Amino acid sequence: MSPAFVRSLLLTSTFSFAAPIALIGIILALLSTLEQVPFAEAIGRAGAEKLLQFLAVFGSGDPFQGALVIGLTCSLVGVLFDAYAFYRHQNLHDG
């Protein structure tokens, strides 16, 4: 395995994990900010509750574990796609 391939896989796995975790965090932050607005607090609270329930489904009842499962799954998919793209790139330029 070449160092460029390993570096590419590490970067892909890191960014593929961080992207959904950051998206979940941003959505939760926006919903908690929305809870501070007087007329929108019910919408913010309900949205945050629904998101945490959604995450709890993937985490066997724990929203934090659910977020980790989603992040790890996205990371695995990103690594598989990067490995496939690297393989295809090698085959197209060799033959």
mmCIF file of C-alpha atoms in Angstrom:
data_model
loop_
_atom_site.group_PDB
_atom_site.id
_atom_site.type_symbol
_atom_site.label_atom_id
_atom_site.label_comp_id
_atom_site.label_asym_id
_atom_site.label_seq_id
_atom_site.Cartn_x
_atom_site.Cartn_y
_atom_site.Cartn_z
ATOM 1 C CA MET A 1 0.000 0.000 0.000
ATOM 2 C CA SER A 2 1.374 3.343 -0.974
ATOM 3 C CA PRO A 3 1.631 6.188 1.542
ATOM 4 C CA ALA A 4 -0.602 8.337 -0.670
ATOM 5 C CA PHE A 5 -3.354 5.708 -0.525
ATOM 6 C CA VAL A 6 -3.135 5.375 3.268
ATOM 7 C CA ARG A 7 -3.120 9.151 3.681
ATOM 8 C CA SER A 8 -6.136 9.417 1.395
ATOM 9 C CA LEU A 9 -8.014 6.759 3.381
ATOM 10 C CA LEU A 10 -7.223 8.457 6.700
ATOM 11 C CA LEU A 11 -8.351 11.856 5.464
ATOM 12 C CA THR A 12 -11.488 10.400 3.914
ATOM 13 C CA SER A 13 -12.407 8.516 7.070
ATOM 14 C CA THR A 14 -11.825 11.577 9.240
ATOM 15 C CA PHE A 15 -13.886 13.942 7.109
ATOM 16 C CA SER A 16 -16.600 11.362 6.433
ATOM 17 C CA PHE A 17 -16.965 10.875 10.195
ATOM 18 C CA ALA A 18 -16.808 14.560 11.089
ATOM 19 C CA ALA A 19 -19.330 15.781 8.504
ATOM 20 C CA PRO A 20 -22.469 14.047 9.874
ATOM 21 C CA ILE A 21 -21.410 14.675 13.482
ATOM 22 C CA ALA A 22 -20.978 18.376 12.708
ATOM 23 C CA LEU A 23 -24.314 18.473 10.870
ATOM 24 C CA ILE A 24 -26.097 16.883 13.836
ATOM 25 C CA GLY A 25 -24.379 19.323 16.199
ATOM 26 C CA ILE A 26 -25.296 22.336 14.084
ATOM 27 C CA ILE A 27 -28.933 21.243 13.864
ATOM 28 C CA LEU A 28 -29.104 20.696 17.629
ATOM 29 C CA ALA A 29 -27.479 24.076 18.252
ATOM 30 C CA LEU A 30 -29.956 25.811 15.933
ATOM 31 C CA LEU A 31 -32.888 24.077 17.606
ATOM 32 C CA SER A 32 -31.634 24.984 21.080
ATOM 33 C CA THR A 33 -31.189 28.578 19.922
ATOM 34 C CA LEU A 34 -34.721 28.483 18.548
ATOM 35 C CA GLU A 35 -35.912 27.444 22.015
ATOM 36 C CA GLN A 36 -34.754 30.842 23.311
ATOM 37 C CA VAL A 37 -37.057 32.736 20.945
ATOM 38 C CA PRO A 38 -40.318 33.418 22.818
ATOM 39 C CA PHE A 39 -42.822 32.400 20.125
ATOM 40 C CA ALA A 40 -40.749 29.562 18.655
ATOM 41 C CA GLU A 41 -39.708 27.741 21.818
ATOM 42 C CA ALA A 42 -42.225 24.922 21.316
ATOM 43 C CA ILE A 43 -40.977 24.316 17.781
ATOM 44 C CA GLY A 44 -37.342 24.258 18.912
ATOM 45 C CA ARG A 45 -38.044 21.950 21.841
ATOM 46 C CA ALA A 46 -40.133 19.551 19.721
ATOM 47 C CA GLY A 47 -37.533 19.501 16.948
ATOM 48 C CA ALA A 48 -34.680 18.780 19.338
ATOM 49 C CA GLU A 49 -36.712 16.053 21.029
ATOM 50 C CA LYS A 50 -37.521 14.405 17.687
ATOM 51 C CA LEU A 51 -33.883 14.561 16.587
ATOM 52 C CA LEU A 52 -32.712 12.996 19.854
ATOM 53 C CA GLN A 53 -35.350 10.267 19.500
ATOM 54 C CA PHE A 54 -34.141 9.614 15.945
ATOM 55 C CA LEU A 55 -30.552 9.309 17.152
ATOM 56 C CA ALA A 56 -31.639 7.056 20.027
ATOM 57 C CA VAL A 57 -33.023 4.568 17.488
ATOM 58 C CA PHE A 58 -29.535 4.029 16.071
ATOM 59 C CA GLY A 59 -27.858 4.033 19.479
ATOM 60 C CA SER A 60 -29.996 1.460 21.312
ATOM 61 C CA GLY A 61 -31.656 4.190 23.328
ATOM 62 C CA ASP A 62 -28.697 6.578 23.651
ATOM 63 C CA PRO A 63 -28.627 9.589 21.283
ATOM 64 C CA PHE A 64 -24.848 9.997 21.654
ATOM 65 C CA GLN A 65 -24.230 6.411 20.594
ATOM 66 C CA GLY A 66 -26.663 6.923 17.717
ATOM 67 C CA ALA A 67 -24.644 9.887 16.480
ATOM 68 C CA LEU A 68 -21.459 7.798 16.724
ATOM 69 C CA VAL A 69 -23.064 4.941 14.772
ATOM 70 C CA ILE A 70 -24.154 7.321 12.027
ATOM 71 C CA GLY A 71 -20.683 8.909 11.925
ATOM 72 C CA LEU A 72 -18.903 5.554 11.792
ATOM 73 C CA THR A 73 -21.228 4.288 9.071
ATOM 74 C CA CYS A 74 -20.613 7.385 6.957
ATOM 75 C CA SER A 75 -16.887 6.968 7.561
ATOM 76 C CA LEU A 76 -16.974 3.355 6.387
ATOM 77 C CA VAL A 77 -18.916 4.297 3.260
ATOM 78 C CA GLY A 78 -16.453 7.112 2.532
ATOM 79 C CA VAL A 79 -13.459 4.778 2.902
ATOM 80 C CA LEU A 80 -15.049 2.167 0.646
ATOM 81 C CA PHE A 81 -15.820 4.790 -1.989
ATOM 82 C CA ASP A 82 -12.276 6.200 -1.779
ATOM 83 C CA ALA A 83 -10.750 2.721 -2.099
ATOM 84 C CA TYR A 84 -12.955 2.020 -5.122
ATOM 85 C CA ALA A 85 -12.024 5.347 -6.731
ATOM 86 C CA PHE A 86 -8.333 4.672 -6.107
ATOM 87 C CA TYR A 87 -8.668 1.181 -7.611
ATOM 88 C CA ARG A 88 -10.489 2.522 -10.679
ATOM 89 C CA HIS A 89 -7.928 5.285 -11.104
ATOM 90 C CA GLN A 90 -5.095 2.739 -11.040
ATOM 91 C CA ASN A 91 -6.803 0.446 -13.565
ATOM 92 C CA LEU A 92 -7.679 3.235 -15.981
ATOM 93 C CA HIS A 93 -4.122 4.574 -16.050
ATOM 94 C CA ASP A 94 -2.399 1.163 -16.225
ATOM 95 C CA GLY A 95 -4.351 -0.276 -19.104
#
